[in-house]
Short mmCIF file of C-alpha atoms in Angstrom, two decimals:
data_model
loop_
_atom_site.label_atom_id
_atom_site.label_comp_id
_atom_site.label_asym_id
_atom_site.label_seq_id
_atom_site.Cartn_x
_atom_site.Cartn_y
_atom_site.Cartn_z
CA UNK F 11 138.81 83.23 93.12
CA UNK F 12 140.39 81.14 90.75
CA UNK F 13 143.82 83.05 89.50
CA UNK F 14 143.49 83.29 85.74
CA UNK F 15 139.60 84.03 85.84
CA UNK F 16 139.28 86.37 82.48
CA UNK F 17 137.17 89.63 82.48
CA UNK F 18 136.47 91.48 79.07
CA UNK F 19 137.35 94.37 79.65
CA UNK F 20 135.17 97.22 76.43
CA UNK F 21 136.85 101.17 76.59
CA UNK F 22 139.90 99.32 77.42
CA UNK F 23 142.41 102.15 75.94
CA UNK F 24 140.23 105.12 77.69
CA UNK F 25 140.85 106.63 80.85
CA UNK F 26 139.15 104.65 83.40
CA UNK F 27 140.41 101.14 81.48
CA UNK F 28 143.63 101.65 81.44
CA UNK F 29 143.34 101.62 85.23
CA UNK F 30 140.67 98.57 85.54
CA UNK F 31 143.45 97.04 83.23
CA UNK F 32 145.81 97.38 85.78
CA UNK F 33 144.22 96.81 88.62
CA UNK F 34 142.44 93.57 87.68
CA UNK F 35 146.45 92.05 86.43
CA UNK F 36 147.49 93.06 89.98
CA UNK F 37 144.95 90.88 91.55
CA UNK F 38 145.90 88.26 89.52
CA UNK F 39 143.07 88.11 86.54
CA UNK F 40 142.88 87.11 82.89
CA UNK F 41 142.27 89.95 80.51
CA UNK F 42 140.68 90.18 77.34
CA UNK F 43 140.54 94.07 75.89
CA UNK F 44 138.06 94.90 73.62
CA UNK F 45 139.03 97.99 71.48
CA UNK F 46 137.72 99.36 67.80
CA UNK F 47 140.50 98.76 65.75
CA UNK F 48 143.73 96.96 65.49
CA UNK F 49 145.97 100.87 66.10
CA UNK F 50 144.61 100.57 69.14
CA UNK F 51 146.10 96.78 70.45
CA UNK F 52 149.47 98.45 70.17
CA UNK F 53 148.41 101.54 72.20
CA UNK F 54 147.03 99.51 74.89
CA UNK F 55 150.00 97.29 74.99
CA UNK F 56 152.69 100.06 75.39
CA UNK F 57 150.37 101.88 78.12
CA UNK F 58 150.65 98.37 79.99
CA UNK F 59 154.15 97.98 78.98
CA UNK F 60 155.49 101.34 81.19
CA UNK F 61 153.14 99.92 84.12
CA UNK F 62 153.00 96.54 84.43
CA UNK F 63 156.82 95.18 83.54
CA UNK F 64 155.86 91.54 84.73
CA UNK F 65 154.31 90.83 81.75
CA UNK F 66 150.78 91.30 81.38
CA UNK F 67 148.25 88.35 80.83
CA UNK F 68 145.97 90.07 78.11
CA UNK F 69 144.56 89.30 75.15
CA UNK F 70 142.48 91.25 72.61
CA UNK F 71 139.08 91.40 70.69
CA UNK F 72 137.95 94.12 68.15
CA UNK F 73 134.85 94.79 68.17
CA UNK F 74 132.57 98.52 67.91
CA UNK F 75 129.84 99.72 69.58
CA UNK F 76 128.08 100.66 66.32
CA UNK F 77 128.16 97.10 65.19
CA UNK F 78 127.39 93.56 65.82
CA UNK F 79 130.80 91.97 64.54
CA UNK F 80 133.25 90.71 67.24
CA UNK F 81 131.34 90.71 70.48
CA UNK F 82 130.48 87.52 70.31
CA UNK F 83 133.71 86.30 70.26
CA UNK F 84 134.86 88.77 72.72
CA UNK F 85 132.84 87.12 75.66
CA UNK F 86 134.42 83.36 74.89
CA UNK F 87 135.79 82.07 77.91
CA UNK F 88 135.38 85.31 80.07
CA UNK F 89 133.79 84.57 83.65
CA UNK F 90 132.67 88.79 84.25
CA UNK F 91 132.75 91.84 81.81
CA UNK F 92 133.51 95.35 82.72
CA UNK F 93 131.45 97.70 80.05
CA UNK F 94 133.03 100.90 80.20
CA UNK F 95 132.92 101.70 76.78
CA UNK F 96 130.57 105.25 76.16
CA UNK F 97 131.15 108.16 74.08
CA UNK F 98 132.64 110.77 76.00
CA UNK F 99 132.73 114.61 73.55
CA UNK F 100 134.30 117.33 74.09
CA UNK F 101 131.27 119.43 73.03
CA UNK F 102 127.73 118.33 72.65
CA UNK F 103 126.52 117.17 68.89
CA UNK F 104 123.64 118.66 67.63
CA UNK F 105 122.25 115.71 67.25
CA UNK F 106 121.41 113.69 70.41
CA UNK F 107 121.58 110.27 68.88
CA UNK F 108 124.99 110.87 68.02
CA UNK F 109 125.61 110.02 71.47
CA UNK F 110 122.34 108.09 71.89
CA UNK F 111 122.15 105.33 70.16
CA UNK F 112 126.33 104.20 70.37
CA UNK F 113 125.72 104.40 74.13
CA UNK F 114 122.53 102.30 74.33
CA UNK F 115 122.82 99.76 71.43
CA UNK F 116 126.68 99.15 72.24
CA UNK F 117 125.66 98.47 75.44
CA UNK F 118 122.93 96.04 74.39
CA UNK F 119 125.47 94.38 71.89
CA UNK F 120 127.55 93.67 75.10
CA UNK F 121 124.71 92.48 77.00
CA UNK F 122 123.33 90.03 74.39
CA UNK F 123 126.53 88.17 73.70
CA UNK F 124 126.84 87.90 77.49
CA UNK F 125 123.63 86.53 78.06
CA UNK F 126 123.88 83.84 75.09
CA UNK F 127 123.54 80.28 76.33
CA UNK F 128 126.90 79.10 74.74
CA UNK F 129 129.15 81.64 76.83
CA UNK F 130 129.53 81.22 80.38
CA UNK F 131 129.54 85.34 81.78
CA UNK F 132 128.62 85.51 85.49
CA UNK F 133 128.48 89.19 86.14
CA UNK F 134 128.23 92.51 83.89
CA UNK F 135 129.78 95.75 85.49
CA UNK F 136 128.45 98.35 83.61
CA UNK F 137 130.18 101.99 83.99
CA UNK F 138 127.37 104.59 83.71
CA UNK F 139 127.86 108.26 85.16
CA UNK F 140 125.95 110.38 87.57
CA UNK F 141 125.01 112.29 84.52
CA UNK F 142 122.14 108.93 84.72
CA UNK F 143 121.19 109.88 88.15
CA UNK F 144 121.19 113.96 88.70
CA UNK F 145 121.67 115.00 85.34
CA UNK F 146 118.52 117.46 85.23
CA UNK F 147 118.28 120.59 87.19
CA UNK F 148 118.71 120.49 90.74
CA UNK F 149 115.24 119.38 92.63
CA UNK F 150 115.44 121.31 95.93
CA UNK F 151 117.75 123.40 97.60
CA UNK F 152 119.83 120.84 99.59
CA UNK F 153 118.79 117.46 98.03
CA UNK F 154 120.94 114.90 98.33
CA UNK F 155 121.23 112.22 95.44
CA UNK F 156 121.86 108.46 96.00
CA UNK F 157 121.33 104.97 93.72
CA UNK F 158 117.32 105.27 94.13
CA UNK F 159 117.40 108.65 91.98
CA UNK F 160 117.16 109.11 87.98
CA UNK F 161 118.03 112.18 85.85
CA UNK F 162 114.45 113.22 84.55
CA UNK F 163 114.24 112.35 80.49
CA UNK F 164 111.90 114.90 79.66
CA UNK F 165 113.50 117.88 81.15
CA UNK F 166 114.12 120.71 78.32
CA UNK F 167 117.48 121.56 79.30
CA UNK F 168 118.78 117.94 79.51
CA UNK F 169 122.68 118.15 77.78
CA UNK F 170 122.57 115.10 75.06
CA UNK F 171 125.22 113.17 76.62
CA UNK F 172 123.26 113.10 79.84
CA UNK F 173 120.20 111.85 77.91
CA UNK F 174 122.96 109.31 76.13
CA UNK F 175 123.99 108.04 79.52
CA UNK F 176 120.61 107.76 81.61
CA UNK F 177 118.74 106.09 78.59
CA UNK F 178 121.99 103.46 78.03
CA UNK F 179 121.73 102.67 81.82
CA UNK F 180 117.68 102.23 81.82
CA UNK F 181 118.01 100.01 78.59
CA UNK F 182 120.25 97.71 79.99
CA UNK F 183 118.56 97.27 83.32
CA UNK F 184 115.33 96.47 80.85
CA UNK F 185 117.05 93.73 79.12
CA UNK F 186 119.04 92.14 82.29
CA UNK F 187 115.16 92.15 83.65
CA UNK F 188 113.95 90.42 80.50
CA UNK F 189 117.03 88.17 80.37
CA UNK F 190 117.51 86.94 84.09
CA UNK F 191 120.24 84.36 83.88
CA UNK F 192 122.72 87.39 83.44
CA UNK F 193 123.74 89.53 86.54
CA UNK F 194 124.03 93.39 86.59
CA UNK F 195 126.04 95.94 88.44
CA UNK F 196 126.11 99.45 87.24
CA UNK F 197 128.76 102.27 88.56
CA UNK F 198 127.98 105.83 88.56
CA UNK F 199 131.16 108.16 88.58
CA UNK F 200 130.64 111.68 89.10
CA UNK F 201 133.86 113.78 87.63
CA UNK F 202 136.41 111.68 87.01
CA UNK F 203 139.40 112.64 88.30
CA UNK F 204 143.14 111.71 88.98
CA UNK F 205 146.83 110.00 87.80
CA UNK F 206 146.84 109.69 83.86
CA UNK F 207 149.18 106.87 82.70
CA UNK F 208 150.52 108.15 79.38
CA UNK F 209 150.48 111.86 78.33
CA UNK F 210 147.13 112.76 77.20
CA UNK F 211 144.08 114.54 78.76
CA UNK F 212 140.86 112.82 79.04
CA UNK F 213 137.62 115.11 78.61
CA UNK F 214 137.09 115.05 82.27
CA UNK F 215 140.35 116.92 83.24
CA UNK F 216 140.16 119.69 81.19
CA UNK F 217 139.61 121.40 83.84
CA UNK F 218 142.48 120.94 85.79
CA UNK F 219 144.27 121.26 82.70
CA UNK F 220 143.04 124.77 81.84
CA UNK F 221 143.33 126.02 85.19
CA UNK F 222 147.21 125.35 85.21
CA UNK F 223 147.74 126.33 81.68
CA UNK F 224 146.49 129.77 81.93
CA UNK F 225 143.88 128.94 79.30
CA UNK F 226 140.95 129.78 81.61
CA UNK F 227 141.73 132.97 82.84
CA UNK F 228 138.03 133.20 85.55
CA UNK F 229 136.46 130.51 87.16
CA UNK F 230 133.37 129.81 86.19
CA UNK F 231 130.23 129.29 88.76
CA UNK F 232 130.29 124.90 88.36
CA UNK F 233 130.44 122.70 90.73
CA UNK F 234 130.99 118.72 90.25
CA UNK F 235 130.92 115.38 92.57
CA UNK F 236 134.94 114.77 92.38
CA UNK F 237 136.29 110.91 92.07
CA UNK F 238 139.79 109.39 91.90
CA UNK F 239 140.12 107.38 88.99
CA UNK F 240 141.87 104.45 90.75
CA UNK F 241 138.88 104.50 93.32
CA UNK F 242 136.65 104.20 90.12
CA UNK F 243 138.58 101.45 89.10
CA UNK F 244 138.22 99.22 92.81
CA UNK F 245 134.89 99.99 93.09
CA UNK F 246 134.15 97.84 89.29
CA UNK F 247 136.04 94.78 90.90
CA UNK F 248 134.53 95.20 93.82
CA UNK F 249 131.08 95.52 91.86
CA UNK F 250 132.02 92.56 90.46
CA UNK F 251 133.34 90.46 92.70
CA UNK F 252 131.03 90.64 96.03
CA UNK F 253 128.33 88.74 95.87
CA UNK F 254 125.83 90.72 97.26
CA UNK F 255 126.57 93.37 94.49
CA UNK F 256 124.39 91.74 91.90
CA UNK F 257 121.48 93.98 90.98
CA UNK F 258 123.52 97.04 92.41
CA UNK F 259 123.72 100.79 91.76
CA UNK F 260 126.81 102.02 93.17
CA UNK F 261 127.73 105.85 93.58
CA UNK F 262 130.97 106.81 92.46
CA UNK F 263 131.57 109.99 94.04
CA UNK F 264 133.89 111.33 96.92
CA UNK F 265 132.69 114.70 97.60
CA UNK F 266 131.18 117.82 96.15
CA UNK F 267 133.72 120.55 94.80
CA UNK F 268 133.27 123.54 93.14
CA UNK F 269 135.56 124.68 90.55
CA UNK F 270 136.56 127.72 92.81
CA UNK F 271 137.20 125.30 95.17
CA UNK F 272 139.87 123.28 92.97
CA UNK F 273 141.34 126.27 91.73
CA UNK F 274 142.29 127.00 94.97
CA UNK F 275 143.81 123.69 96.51
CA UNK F 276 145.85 123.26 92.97
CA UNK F 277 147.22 126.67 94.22
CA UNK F 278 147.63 125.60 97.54
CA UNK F 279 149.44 122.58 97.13
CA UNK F 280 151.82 123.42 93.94
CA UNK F 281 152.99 127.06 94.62
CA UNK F 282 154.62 128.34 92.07
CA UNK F 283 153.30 125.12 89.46
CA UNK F 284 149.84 127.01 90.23
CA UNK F 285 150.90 130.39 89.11
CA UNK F 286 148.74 130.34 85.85
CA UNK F 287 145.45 129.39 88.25
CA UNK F 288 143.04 131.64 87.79
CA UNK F 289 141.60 133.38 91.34
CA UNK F 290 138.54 135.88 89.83
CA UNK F 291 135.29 134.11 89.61
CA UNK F 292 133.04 134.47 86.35
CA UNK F 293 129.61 135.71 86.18
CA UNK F 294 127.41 133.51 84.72
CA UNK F 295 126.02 135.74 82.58
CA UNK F 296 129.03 136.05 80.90
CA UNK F 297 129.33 132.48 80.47
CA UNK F 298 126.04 132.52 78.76
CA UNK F 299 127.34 135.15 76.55
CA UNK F 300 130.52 133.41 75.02
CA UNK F 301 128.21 130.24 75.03
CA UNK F 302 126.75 132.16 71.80
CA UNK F 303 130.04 132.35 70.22
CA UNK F 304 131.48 128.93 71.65
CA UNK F 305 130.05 125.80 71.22
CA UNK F 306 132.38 124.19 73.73
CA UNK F 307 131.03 126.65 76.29
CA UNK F 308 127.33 126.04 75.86
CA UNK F 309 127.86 122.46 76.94
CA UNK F 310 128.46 123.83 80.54
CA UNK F 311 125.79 126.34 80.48
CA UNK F 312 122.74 124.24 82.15
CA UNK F 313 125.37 122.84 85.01
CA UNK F 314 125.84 127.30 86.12
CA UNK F 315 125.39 127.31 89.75
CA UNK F 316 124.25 123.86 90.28
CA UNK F 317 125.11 122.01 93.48
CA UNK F 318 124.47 118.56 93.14
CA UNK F 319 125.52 116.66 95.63
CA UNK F 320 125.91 112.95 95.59
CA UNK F 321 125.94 110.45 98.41
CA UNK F 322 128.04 107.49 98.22
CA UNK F 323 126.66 106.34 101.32
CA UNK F 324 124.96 103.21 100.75
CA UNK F 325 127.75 102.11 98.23
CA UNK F 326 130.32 102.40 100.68
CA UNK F 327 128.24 100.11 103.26
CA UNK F 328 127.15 97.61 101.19
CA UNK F 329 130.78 97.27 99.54
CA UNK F 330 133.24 98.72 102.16
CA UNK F 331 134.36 101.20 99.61
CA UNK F 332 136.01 104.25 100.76
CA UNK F 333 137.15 106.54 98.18
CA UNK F 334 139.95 109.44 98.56
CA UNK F 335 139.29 113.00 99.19
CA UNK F 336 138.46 115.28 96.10
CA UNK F 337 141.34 117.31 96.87
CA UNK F 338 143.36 114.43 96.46
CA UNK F 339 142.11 113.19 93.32
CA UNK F 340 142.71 117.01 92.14
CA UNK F 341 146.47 117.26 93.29
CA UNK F 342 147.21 113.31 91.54
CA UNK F 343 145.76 114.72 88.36
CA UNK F 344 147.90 117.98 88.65
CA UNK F 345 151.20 115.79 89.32
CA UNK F 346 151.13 113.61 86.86
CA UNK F 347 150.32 116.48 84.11
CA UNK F 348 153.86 117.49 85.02
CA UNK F 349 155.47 114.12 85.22
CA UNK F 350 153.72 113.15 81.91
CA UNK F 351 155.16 116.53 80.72
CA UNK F 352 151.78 117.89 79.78
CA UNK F 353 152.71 121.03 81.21
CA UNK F 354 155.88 121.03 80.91
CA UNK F 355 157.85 120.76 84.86
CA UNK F 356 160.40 117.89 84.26
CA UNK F 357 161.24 118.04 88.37
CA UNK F 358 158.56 115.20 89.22
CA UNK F 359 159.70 111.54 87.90
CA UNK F 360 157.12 109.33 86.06
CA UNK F 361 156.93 106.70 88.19
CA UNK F 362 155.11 103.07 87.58
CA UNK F 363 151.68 102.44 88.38
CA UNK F 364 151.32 103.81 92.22
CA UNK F 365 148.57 101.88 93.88
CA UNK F 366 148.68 97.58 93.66
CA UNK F 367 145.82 97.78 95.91
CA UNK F 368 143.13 100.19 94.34
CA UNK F 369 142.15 101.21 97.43
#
C-alpha cells in the first residue's frame, strides 16, 4: 500500500468518522473529509487535534448530500472513498422522504463522481445499517440474519429511516451494476456502540445515556445487535482494502443484547456510577401508551419484543474480522461518558485515542 494513498472520507465529523478518521492516519493514509459547511472543518480539526498530536495529513471538501456542488472535486486524487454520510434522527419525520431521498440521492452523488472517467477511485465503502437487512418484523421464531437477507419494503410497519437506509443501499448496488468500472463494499452496523471522542452523544447511545442518567426510569422490552464503534471503523478499511472484498456485504454486528441485558452489565461493572440504572422492566403496552403522547417513543414501538439476531459469520471469514463483545462496547461507551464529563464523574482521565490497531 503506498503510504499517502488518500481516501474521502463523507460523515467525516459524525460518530463513526471521527474514528475511520483516525484509524485510516494511524495506518498511514491520506485524508480528504468531506463535511456540509465550513463550521464544521474547524470541528473536525480540533476532534483530531486531542487524538492525533502528530499532525494529521487531512484535507477538506464541502460538499451536501442534498446537492450536486463539491463532490466532484471531493473525489480528485482519492484512490478509495468511505460513504458514511446518512441521516441519523432522533425521532422519525412524518414524512419518509425526509430521510429518503438525502440517503439515496447523496449516496448516488457520491457514486457518480466516483465512477467519472477523469477521477481515478478504486473502491467505494459504503456504511449502510442492519436497519437494510432485518429492518421489518421478525420472520420466524429463531431466524438468523446474514448478508443474503433484505428488510422487506412493503411491510406496513416499516420505521422511515429503515425504509431510508434499505432503499439507499439497493440504489447504489443498482448503479455500481450499471456502472461496472467502480467497485462496491457495503457495511451493515447493527447498534452502534462505544468510546466517543469529544463530549457529545450520538443517537445511537441514548440509551446508555438514559440508563445512567436516571432519565429512563423502566427498561423497555428492545433488544439490538450491539457493535464497538472502533470495530466498525476496521471493518471499512478492511472492506476496503482486501481484495476479495469487492462486491461484499459485510455484517457489522457482535452479538445480540437486550436492553435488560445492558442495564444490567452497566450495573455490574460501574457500581455505584450505575446507581441511576433502572432494574424494573416495562410493559409494552405501556410503551405503546406514552408512544401517543411522545413522538420520540413511537419510533421504538415496532422494534417491542423483537429479537433479531444477526450473524457476522461469513464477514468474519471472508475478512478475518473479529469484533469485541457487546458488553464491552457497552462499558467503553459508559467510560468515556464520564471521562468526557457527560455525566459528570471527573475520577476517569480522558485519555488519547486508545486503539492504533482497530482491532
Amino acid at each position: 500500500m503506498p503510504s499517502k494513498s488518500t481516501v474521502l472520507v463523507t460523515g467525516a465529523s459524525g460518530f463513526i468518522g471521527g474514528h475511520c478518521l483516525l484509524a485510516l492516519l494511524n495506518k498511514g493514509y491520506a485524508v480528504r473529509a468531506s463535511v456540509r459547511s465550513r463550521s464544521q472543518i474547524d470541528k473536525t480539526q480540533a476532534l483530531l487535534n486531542s487524538h492525533y498530536p502528530e499532525g494529521a495529513d487531512i484535507t477538506y471538501a464541502i460538499a451536501d448530500l442534498n446537492a450536486d456542488a463539491g463532490w466532484d472535486e471531493a473525489v480528485q486524487g482519492c484512490e478509495y472513498v468511505l460513504h458514511l454520510a446518512s441521516p441519523l434522527p432522533v425521532q422519525q419525520p412524518k414524512d419518509p422522504n425526509e430521510l429518503i431521498i438525502p440517503a439515496r440521492d447523496g449516496a448516488l452523488r457520491v457514486l457518480a463522481a466516483a465512477s467519472r472517467a477523469d477521477v481515478d477511485v478504486k473502491r467505494v465503502v459504503m456504511t449502510s445499517s442492519q436497519a437494510a437487512v432485518c429492518g421489518s418484523p421478525l420472520r420466524e421464531q429463531n431466524y438468523i440474519y446474514d448478508e443474503q437477507d433484505w428488510t422487506d419494503l412493503n411491510h406496513p410497519t416499516l420505521t422511515p429511516y429503515n425504509q431510508s437506509k434499505t432503499i439507499a443501499e439497493r440504489a447504489a448496488w443498482d448503479f455500481v451494476e450499471q456502472n461496472n468500472s467502480l467497485e462496491l463494499a457495503t457495511v451493515c452496523p447493527g447498534l452502534v456502540c462505544g468510546p466517543v471522542l469529544e463530549p457529545r452523544v450520538n443517537t445511537s447511545l441514548e440509551f446508555v445515556k438514559r440508563f445512567l442518567d436516571g432519565s429512563l426510569p423502566l427498561i423497555p422490552p428492545l433488544g439490538y445487535e450491539v457493535v464497538d464503534v472502533r470495530d466498525v471503523a476496521a471493518l471499512h478499511l478492511l472492506a476496503m482494502e482486501n481484495p476479495d472484498a469487492a462486491g461484499g456485504r459485510f455484517m457489522a454486528s457482535a452479538g445480540f443484547m437486550w436492553l435488560q441485558e445492558m442495564a444490567e452489565t452497566l450495573r455490574q461493572d460501574l457500581g455505584d456510577r450505575a446507581s441511576k440504572v433502572p432494574t424494573l422492566p416495562a410493559p409494552a403496552w405501556l410503551i405503546r401508551l406514552l408512544a401517543l403522547f411522545d413522538p420520540t417513543v413511537g419510533t421504538i414501538t415496532p422494534e417491542l419484543n423483537q429479537c433479531r439476531r444477526v450473524s457476522h459469520a461469513g464477514t468474519s471469514k471472508q475478512l478475518g474480522w473479529m469484533p469485541r463483545s457487546p458488553a464491552k462496547a457497552v462499558i467503553a461507551t459508559a467510560k468515556s461518558f464520564f471521562a468526557y464529563e457527560i455525566l459528570h464523574d471527573a475520577s476517569i482521565p480522558v485519555s488519547n485515542y486508545q486503539t492504533k490497531s482497530q482491532t
